[in-house]
Amino acid sequence: MNSPHPEIEPYDHGMLAVGDGNEIHWEACGNPLGIPALVLHGGPGSGSSANARRFFDPGRYRIILFDQRGCGRSIPHASDPQADMSVNTTEYLLRDIECLRAHLDIGHWLLFGISWGCTLGLGYAEAHPERVLALVVVGVTTTRRSEIDWLYRGIAPLFPEQWARFRRGAGLDTDEPDADLVAAYYRLLNDADPAIRLQAARDWHAWESAPILVDPAAKLSPKWSDDRYILARARIITHYFHHNAWLEDGILLNKASLLQGIPGTMIQGRFDLEAPLVTAWELSKAWPDGALVIVPNAGHSPTSPGMTDAIIAATDRFARGASNGAAGI
């Protein structure tokens, strides 16, 4: 069993201006001379987590975390209704990653993505394969329309009571079975009335908590009690999903051949309701250099014991391989 590595604090951090009035917060932990590894958080809009540092051996890795546009300690914050969301898209986030790499003078790095971070990591690796040493993706998503529809419609029969509350929060009744709840909440979260925005953020997170808490090892982040946090997170998520993340449907799977030669590990909980196993399985068929690890009795949470064990096994394996001149992960 692989336990999380010890808690560590950053040895460096800063704010990086990436254009369009945005500055992203970044931090570096571990060994300044180690293997560079970039952590791509989920959400979108969840912000970076100190727990992610512990998936890497701090003696072997130079661990880079950053808050994507609009969330965490990056500015402007999406909880501010005046924050310009037109310059917060997948393309802008991919540019920010390249800007951060150049700023930190990193030639190539390992990418570690959780949930939405998988989508972002795959997009970056397909656009810049020469910059990627390896990929470790957990709770695999590609943000296809079918994946979004599953989260905000398909999964509903498993949680009828919570679904009814979610629909009521959007102002919908049961006579509209095909209503677009992402679009409805997108509008509410951009309403001029701050009370409407806050209630929409609370209702959105109440729905999202339902599949998370099916996993007995999962816990809601304390941040979910922070109004500023949930306002930004819900606004960013609905902004991305309402626009299908500005990705041609299925493009990341269709272009997976661009990952040829990049070693990787896909780590997937068997009972992940938020990112069902089928997406990871399809990616494994399209990416021969990626190994699929299915964790039994696990859901979406990367901090459940089986998931943590698989993640650390992957990062430790790559570190050993890199020190021995091997490419496998």
CSV table of C-alpha atoms in Angstrom, one decimal:
chain,number,residue,atom,x,y,z
A,1,MET,CA,0.0,0.0,0.0
A,2,ASN,CA,1.4,3.4,-1.0
A,3,SER,CA,0.7,6.1,1.6
A,4,PRO,CA,0.6,9.8,0.6
A,5,HIS,CA,4.0,11.4,0.7
A,6,PRO,CA,4.6,13.8,3.6
A,7,GLU,CA,3.0,17.2,3.7
A,8,ILE,CA,5.2,19.9,2.2
A,9,GLU,CA,5.1,23.6,1.7
A,10,PRO,CA,6.0,25.5,-1.5
A,11,TYR,CA,9.6,26.7,-1.9
A,12,ASP,CA,8.5,29.3,-4.4
A,13,HIS,CA,5.3,30.9,-5.6
A,14,GLY,CA,4.0,33.9,-7.5
A,15,MET,CA,1.4,35.6,-9.7
A,16,LEU,CA,1.9,35.4,-13.5
A,17,ALA,CA,0.3,37.9,-15.8
A,18,VAL,CA,-1.1,35.9,-18.7
A,19,GLY,CA,-2.9,38.7,-20.6
A,20,ASP,CA,-6.5,39.9,-20.9
A,21,GLY,CA,-6.2,41.3,-17.4
A,22,ASN,CA,-5.7,37.9,-15.8
A,23,GLU,CA,-3.0,36.8,-13.4
A,24,ILE,CA,-2.7,33.1,-12.3
A,25,HIS,CA,-1.3,32.0,-9.0
A,26,TRP,CA,1.3,29.3,-9.1
A,27,GLU,CA,3.5,27.5,-6.6
A,28,ALA,CA,6.5,25.1,-6.7
A,29,CYS,CA,7.1,22.3,-4.2
A,30,GLY,CA,9.6,19.5,-3.7
A,31,ASN,CA,13.0,19.3,-5.3
A,32,PRO,CA,13.9,22.3,-7.5
A,33,LEU,CA,16.1,20.0,-9.5
A,34,GLY,CA,13.6,17.2,-9.7
A,35,ILE,CA,11.4,15.9,-12.5
A,36,PRO,CA,8.9,18.8,-13.4
A,37,ALA,CA,5.3,17.7,-12.8
A,38,LEU,CA,2.3,20.0,-13.4
A,39,VAL,CA,-0.9,19.4,-11.5
A,40,LEU,CA,-4.1,20.3,-13.4
A,41,HIS,CA,-7.0,20.7,-11.0
A,42,GLY,CA,-10.6,19.8,-11.7
A,43,GLY,CA,-13.9,21.6,-11.8
A,44,PRO,CA,-13.3,23.5,-13.9
A,45,GLY,CA,-13.0,26.2,-11.2
A,46,SER,CA,-12.1,24.0,-8.2
A,47,GLY,CA,-8.7,25.6,-7.7
A,48,SER,CA,-5.5,23.8,-6.7
A,49,SER,CA,-5.3,21.6,-3.5
A,50,ALA,CA,-2.4,21.1,-1.2
A,51,ASN,CA,-3.4,17.4,-1.0
A,52,ALA,CA,-2.2,17.0,-4.6
A,53,ARG,CA,1.4,17.7,-3.6
A,54,ARG,CA,1.4,14.5,-1.7
A,55,PHE,CA,0.9,12.3,-4.8
A,56,PHE,CA,4.6,13.0,-5.7
A,57,ASP,CA,7.9,12.0,-4.0
A,58,PRO,CA,9.2,15.5,-3.0
A,59,GLY,CA,12.8,14.3,-3.3
A,60,ARG,CA,12.3,13.3,-6.9
A,61,TYR,CA,9.8,15.8,-8.3
A,62,ARG,CA,9.5,19.5,-8.8
A,63,ILE,CA,5.8,19.8,-8.3
A,64,ILE,CA,4.0,22.8,-9.9
A,65,LEU,CA,0.5,23.7,-9.0
A,66,PHE,CA,-1.6,26.6,-10.3
A,67,ASP,CA,-5.1,28.1,-10.1
A,68,GLN,CA,-6.7,28.2,-13.5
A,69,ARG,CA,-8.3,31.5,-14.5
A,70,GLY,CA,-11.0,32.9,-12.3
A,71,CYS,CA,-10.5,30.6,-9.3
A,72,GLY,CA,-8.4,30.0,-6.3
A,73,ARG,CA,-5.9,32.8,-5.8
A,74,SER,CA,-5.9,33.8,-9.4
A,75,ILE,CA,-7.4,37.2,-10.4
A,76,PRO,CA,-9.9,38.4,-11.4
A,77,HIS,CA,-12.1,36.0,-9.4
A,78,ALA,CA,-15.2,34.6,-11.1
A,79,SER,CA,-17.2,35.3,-8.0
A,80,ASP,CA,-17.1,38.9,-9.1
A,81,PRO,CA,-19.9,39.4,-11.6
A,82,GLN,CA,-17.7,41.9,-13.4
A,83,ALA,CA,-15.0,39.3,-14.2
A,84,ASP,CA,-14.8,38.9,-17.9
A,85,MET,CA,-15.6,35.3,-18.7
A,86,SER,CA,-15.1,35.7,-22.4
A,87,VAL,CA,-11.4,35.3,-21.9
A,88,ASN,CA,-11.8,32.2,-19.8
A,89,THR,CA,-12.0,29.3,-22.2
A,90,THR,CA,-10.1,26.1,-22.8
A,91,GLU,CA,-7.9,27.7,-25.4
A,92,TYR,CA,-6.9,30.5,-23.0
A,93,LEU,CA,-6.2,27.9,-20.3
A,94,LEU,CA,-3.9,25.9,-22.7
A,95,ARG,CA,-2.1,29.1,-23.5
A,96,ASP,CA,-1.7,29.8,-19.8
A,97,ILE,CA,0.0,26.4,-19.3
A,98,GLU,CA,2.5,27.2,-22.0
A,99,CYS,CA,3.1,30.7,-20.5
A,100,LEU,CA,3.7,29.1,-17.1
A,101,ARG,CA,6.1,26.6,-18.6
A,102,ALA,CA,8.2,29.3,-20.3
A,103,HIS,CA,8.1,31.5,-17.1
A,104,LEU,CA,9.5,28.6,-15.0
A,105,ASP,CA,12.0,27.7,-17.7
A,106,ILE,CA,10.8,24.1,-18.0
A,107,GLY,CA,11.6,22.2,-21.2
A,108,HIS,CA,9.1,19.3,-20.7
A,109,TRP,CA,7.1,18.0,-17.8
A,110,LEU,CA,4.8,15.2,-16.5
A,111,LEU,CA,1.2,16.2,-16.6
A,112,PHE,CA,-1.1,15.1,-13.7
A,113,GLY,CA,-4.8,15.8,-14.2
A,114,ILE,CA,-7.9,15.1,-12.1
A,115,SER,CA,-11.4,15.0,-13.6
A,116,TRP,CA,-11.6,18.3,-15.7
A,117,GLY,CA,-7.8,18.4,-15.4
A,118,CYS,CA,-7.7,15.2,-17.5
A,119,THR,CA,-9.5,17.1,-20.3
A,120,LEU,CA,-7.1,20.0,-20.0
A,121,GLY,CA,-4.0,17.7,-19.8
A,122,LEU,CA,-5.1,15.7,-22.9
A,123,GLY,CA,-5.7,18.9,-24.8
A,124,TYR,CA,-2.3,20.3,-23.9
A,125,ALA,CA,-0.5,17.0,-24.7
A,126,GLU,CA,-2.2,16.7,-28.1
A,127,ALA,CA,-1.2,20.4,-28.9
A,128,HIS,CA,2.3,20.2,-27.5
A,129,PRO,CA,3.4,16.5,-27.4
A,130,GLU,CA,7.1,17.5,-27.5
A,131,ARG,CA,6.6,19.2,-24.1
A,132,VAL,CA,5.1,16.1,-22.3
A,133,LEU,CA,7.2,13.5,-20.5
A,134,ALA,CA,4.2,11.5,-19.4
A,135,LEU,CA,0.6,11.7,-18.4
A,136,VAL,CA,-1.2,10.5,-15.3
A,137,VAL,CA,-4.9,11.1,-15.5
A,138,VAL,CA,-7.4,10.3,-12.7
A,139,GLY,CA,-11.2,10.1,-13.1
A,140,VAL,CA,-10.9,10.5,-16.8
A,141,THR,CA,-12.9,13.0,-18.7
A,142,THR,CA,-12.8,14.4,-22.2
A,143,THR,CA,-15.8,16.8,-21.8
A,144,ARG,CA,-17.9,15.4,-24.6
A,145,ARG,CA,-21.5,16.4,-24.8
A,146,SER,CA,-22.5,12.9,-23.7
A,147,GLU,CA,-20.4,13.3,-20.6
A,148,ILE,CA,-22.0,16.6,-19.7
A,149,ASP,CA,-25.4,15.2,-20.3
A,150,TRP,CA,-24.7,12.3,-18.1
A,151,LEU,CA,-23.9,14.6,-15.1
A,152,TYR,CA,-26.9,16.9,-15.5
A,153,ARG,CA,-29.6,14.5,-16.9
A,154,GLY,CA,-28.5,10.9,-17.4
A,155,ILE,CA,-27.6,10.3,-13.8
A,156,ALA,CA,-30.9,11.7,-12.5
A,157,PRO,CA,-32.7,8.3,-12.0
A,158,LEU,CA,-30.1,7.4,-9.3
A,159,PHE,CA,-30.9,10.5,-7.3
A,160,PRO,CA,-34.6,11.3,-7.8
A,161,GLU,CA,-35.1,13.5,-4.6
A,162,GLN,CA,-31.9,15.5,-5.3
A,163,TRP,CA,-32.8,15.8,-9.0
A,164,ALA,CA,-36.2,17.2,-8.1
A,165,ARG,CA,-34.6,19.9,-5.9
A,166,PHE,CA,-32.0,20.6,-8.6
A,167,ARG,CA,-34.8,21.2,-11.2
A,168,ARG,CA,-36.8,23.4,-8.7
A,169,GLY,CA,-33.7,25.5,-8.2
A,170,ALA,CA,-33.6,26.1,-11.9
A,171,GLY,CA,-37.3,27.1,-11.9
A,172,LEU,CA,-38.3,24.0,-13.9
A,173,ASP,CA,-41.2,21.6,-13.3
A,174,THR,CA,-41.6,18.0,-14.2
A,175,ASP,CA,-43.3,18.7,-17.4
A,176,GLU,CA,-40.0,19.7,-19.1
A,177,PRO,CA,-38.0,16.5,-19.1
A,178,ASP,CA,-35.6,17.6,-21.8
A,179,ALA,CA,-34.8,21.1,-20.3
A,180,ASP,CA,-31.2,22.1,-20.4
A,181,LEU,CA,-30.3,22.6,-16.7
A,182,VAL,CA,-26.8,23.7,-17.4
A,183,ALA,CA,-28.2,26.6,-19.5
A,184,ALA,CA,-30.7,27.4,-16.8
A,185,TYR,CA,-28.1,27.6,-14.1
A,186,TYR,CA,-25.7,29.5,-16.4
A,187,ARG,CA,-28.4,32.2,-16.7
A,188,LEU,CA,-29.1,32.3,-12.9
A,189,LEU,CA,-25.4,32.5,-12.0
A,190,ASN,CA,-25.1,35.6,-14.2
A,191,ASP,CA,-28.2,37.2,-12.9
A,192,ALA,CA,-28.0,40.9,-11.8
A,193,ASP,CA,-29.4,39.9,-8.3
A,194,PRO,CA,-26.6,38.7,-6.0
A,195,ALA,CA,-29.1,36.7,-3.9
A,196,ILE,CA,-30.2,34.8,-7.0
A,197,ARG,CA,-26.6,34.1,-8.0
A,198,LEU,CA,-25.8,32.7,-4.5
A,199,GLN,CA,-28.9,30.5,-4.3
A,200,ALA,CA,-28.1,29.1,-7.7
A,201,ALA,CA,-24.5,28.3,-6.6
A,202,ARG,CA,-25.8,26.5,-3.5
A,203,ASP,CA,-28.4,24.5,-5.5
A,204,TRP,CA,-25.8,23.6,-8.0
A,205,HIS,CA,-23.4,22.3,-5.4
A,206,ALA,CA,-26.2,20.4,-3.6
A,207,TRP,CA,-26.8,18.5,-6.8
A,208,GLU,CA,-23.1,17.8,-7.4
A,209,SER,CA,-22.7,16.5,-3.9
A,210,ALA,CA,-25.1,13.6,-4.5
A,211,PRO,CA,-22.8,11.4,-6.7
A,212,ILE,CA,-19.7,12.4,-4.7
A,213,LEU,CA,-21.1,11.2,-1.4
A,214,VAL,CA,-22.1,7.8,-2.7
A,215,ASP,CA,-18.4,6.9,-2.1
A,216,PRO,CA,-18.1,6.3,1.6
A,217,ALA,CA,-14.4,7.4,1.4
A,218,ALA,CA,-15.3,10.8,-0.1
A,219,LYS,CA,-15.8,14.0,1.7
A,220,LEU,CA,-16.9,17.4,0.6
A,221,SER,CA,-14.2,20.0,0.6
A,222,PRO,CA,-14.6,22.6,3.4
A,223,LYS,CA,-14.4,25.2,0.6
A,224,TRP,CA,-18.0,24.2,-0.3
A,225,SER,CA,-19.2,26.2,2.7
A,226,ASP,CA,-17.5,29.3,1.3
A,227,ASP,CA,-19.9,31.4,-0.7
A,228,ARG,CA,-17.2,33.1,-2.7
A,229,TYR,CA,-15.7,29.8,-3.6
A,230,ILE,CA,-19.0,28.2,-4.7
A,231,LEU,CA,-20.0,31.2,-6.7
A,232,ALA,CA,-16.9,31.2,-8.7
A,233,ARG,CA,-16.8,27.4,-9.2
A,234,ALA,CA,-20.5,27.1,-10.3
A,235,ARG,CA,-20.1,30.1,-12.6
A,236,ILE,CA,-17.0,28.7,-14.2
A,237,ILE,CA,-18.4,25.2,-14.6
A,238,THR,CA,-21.7,26.3,-16.2
A,239,HIS,CA,-19.7,28.7,-18.4
A,240,TYR,CA,-17.6,25.8,-19.7
A,241,PHE,CA,-20.3,23.2,-19.9
A,242,HIS,CA,-22.9,25.5,-21.5
A,243,HIS,CA,-20.3,26.1,-24.3
A,244,ASN,CA,-19.2,22.4,-24.5
A,245,ALA,CA,-15.8,23.6,-23.3
A,246,TRP,CA,-15.3,25.1,-26.8
A,247,LEU,CA,-14.2,21.6,-28.0
A,248,GLU,CA,-15.4,19.9,-31.1
A,249,ASP,CA,-17.3,16.9,-29.7
A,250,GLY,CA,-15.1,13.9,-29.3
A,251,ILE,CA,-12.0,15.7,-30.6
A,252,LEU,CA,-9.7,14.6,-27.8
A,253,LEU,CA,-10.4,10.9,-28.4
A,254,ASN,CA,-10.3,11.4,-32.2
A,255,LYS,CA,-6.8,13.0,-31.9
A,256,ALA,CA,-5.5,10.5,-29.4
A,257,SER,CA,-3.0,9.2,-32.0
A,258,LEU,CA,-1.0,12.4,-31.3
A,259,LEU,CA,-0.2,10.9,-27.9
A,260,GLN,CA,1.8,8.2,-29.5
A,261,GLY,CA,5.1,7.8,-27.7
A,262,ILE,CA,3.9,9.6,-24.5
A,263,PRO,CA,3.7,7.0,-21.7
A,264,GLY,CA,0.8,7.3,-19.4
A,265,THR,CA,-1.5,5.9,-16.8
A,266,MET,CA,-5.3,6.3,-16.6
A,267,ILE,CA,-6.6,5.6,-13.1
A,268,GLN,CA,-10.3,5.0,-12.8
A,269,GLY,CA,-12.6,4.1,-9.9
A,270,ARG,CA,-14.8,1.2,-11.0
A,271,PHE,CA,-17.8,3.0,-9.4
A,272,ASP,CA,-17.0,6.5,-10.5
A,273,LEU,CA,-20.4,8.1,-11.1
A,274,GLU,CA,-19.1,11.5,-12.1
A,275,ALA,CA,-16.7,10.2,-14.8
A,276,PRO,CA,-18.0,6.8,-15.8
A,277,LEU,CA,-15.4,4.2,-16.7
A,278,VAL,CA,-16.4,4.1,-20.4
A,279,THR,CA,-14.4,7.2,-21.2
A,280,ALA,CA,-11.2,5.9,-19.8
A,281,TRP,CA,-11.8,2.6,-21.5
A,282,GLU,CA,-12.3,4.3,-24.9
A,283,LEU,CA,-9.2,6.4,-24.3
A,284,SER,CA,-7.1,3.3,-23.5
A,285,LYS,CA,-8.2,1.8,-26.9
A,286,ALA,CA,-7.1,5.0,-28.7
A,287,TRP,CA,-3.8,5.5,-26.8
A,288,PRO,CA,-1.7,2.4,-26.9
A,289,ASP,CA,1.0,4.0,-24.7
A,290,GLY,CA,-1.5,4.6,-21.9
A,291,ALA,CA,-2.2,1.9,-19.3
A,292,LEU,CA,-5.6,1.7,-17.8
A,293,VAL,CA,-5.7,0.9,-14.0
A,294,ILE,CA,-9.2,0.2,-12.7
A,295,VAL,CA,-9.5,0.6,-8.9
A,296,PRO,CA,-12.3,-1.7,-7.5
A,297,ASN,CA,-14.8,-0.3,-5.0
A,298,ALA,CA,-13.6,3.2,-5.7
A,299,GLY,CA,-15.5,6.3,-7.0
A,300,HIS,CA,-14.3,9.7,-8.2
A,301,SER,CA,-12.3,10.8,-5.2
A,302,PRO,CA,-8.5,10.7,-5.7
A,303,THR,CA,-8.0,10.6,-2.0
A,304,SER,CA,-9.8,7.3,-1.3
A,305,PRO,CA,-7.2,4.7,-0.3
A,306,GLY,CA,-7.3,2.6,-3.4
A,307,MET,CA,-7.1,5.6,-5.7
A,308,THR,CA,-4.2,7.2,-3.8
A,309,ASP,CA,-2.3,3.9,-3.9
A,310,ALA,CA,-2.7,3.7,-7.7
A,311,ILE,CA,-1.7,7.3,-8.2
A,312,ILE,CA,1.4,7.1,-6.1
A,313,ALA,CA,2.4,3.8,-7.7
A,314,ALA,CA,2.2,5.6,-11.1
A,315,THR,CA,4.2,8.7,-10.1
A,316,ASP,CA,6.8,6.6,-8.2
A,317,ARG,CA,7.1,4.2,-11.2
A,318,PHE,CA,7.8,7.0,-13.6
A,319,ALA,CA,10.4,8.6,-11.2
A,320,ARG,CA,12.2,5.3,-11.0
A,321,GLY,CA,12.1,4.8,-14.7
A,322,ALA,CA,13.3,8.3,-15.4
A,323,SER,CA,16.3,7.8,-13.1
A,324,ASN,CA,17.1,4.6,-14.9
A,325,GLY,CA,16.7,6.1,-18.3
A,326,ALA,CA,13.4,4.3,-19.1
A,327,ALA,CA,10.2,5.9,-20.4
A,328,GLY,CA,7.5,3.7,-18.9
A,329,ILE,CA,5.0,4.8,-16.4
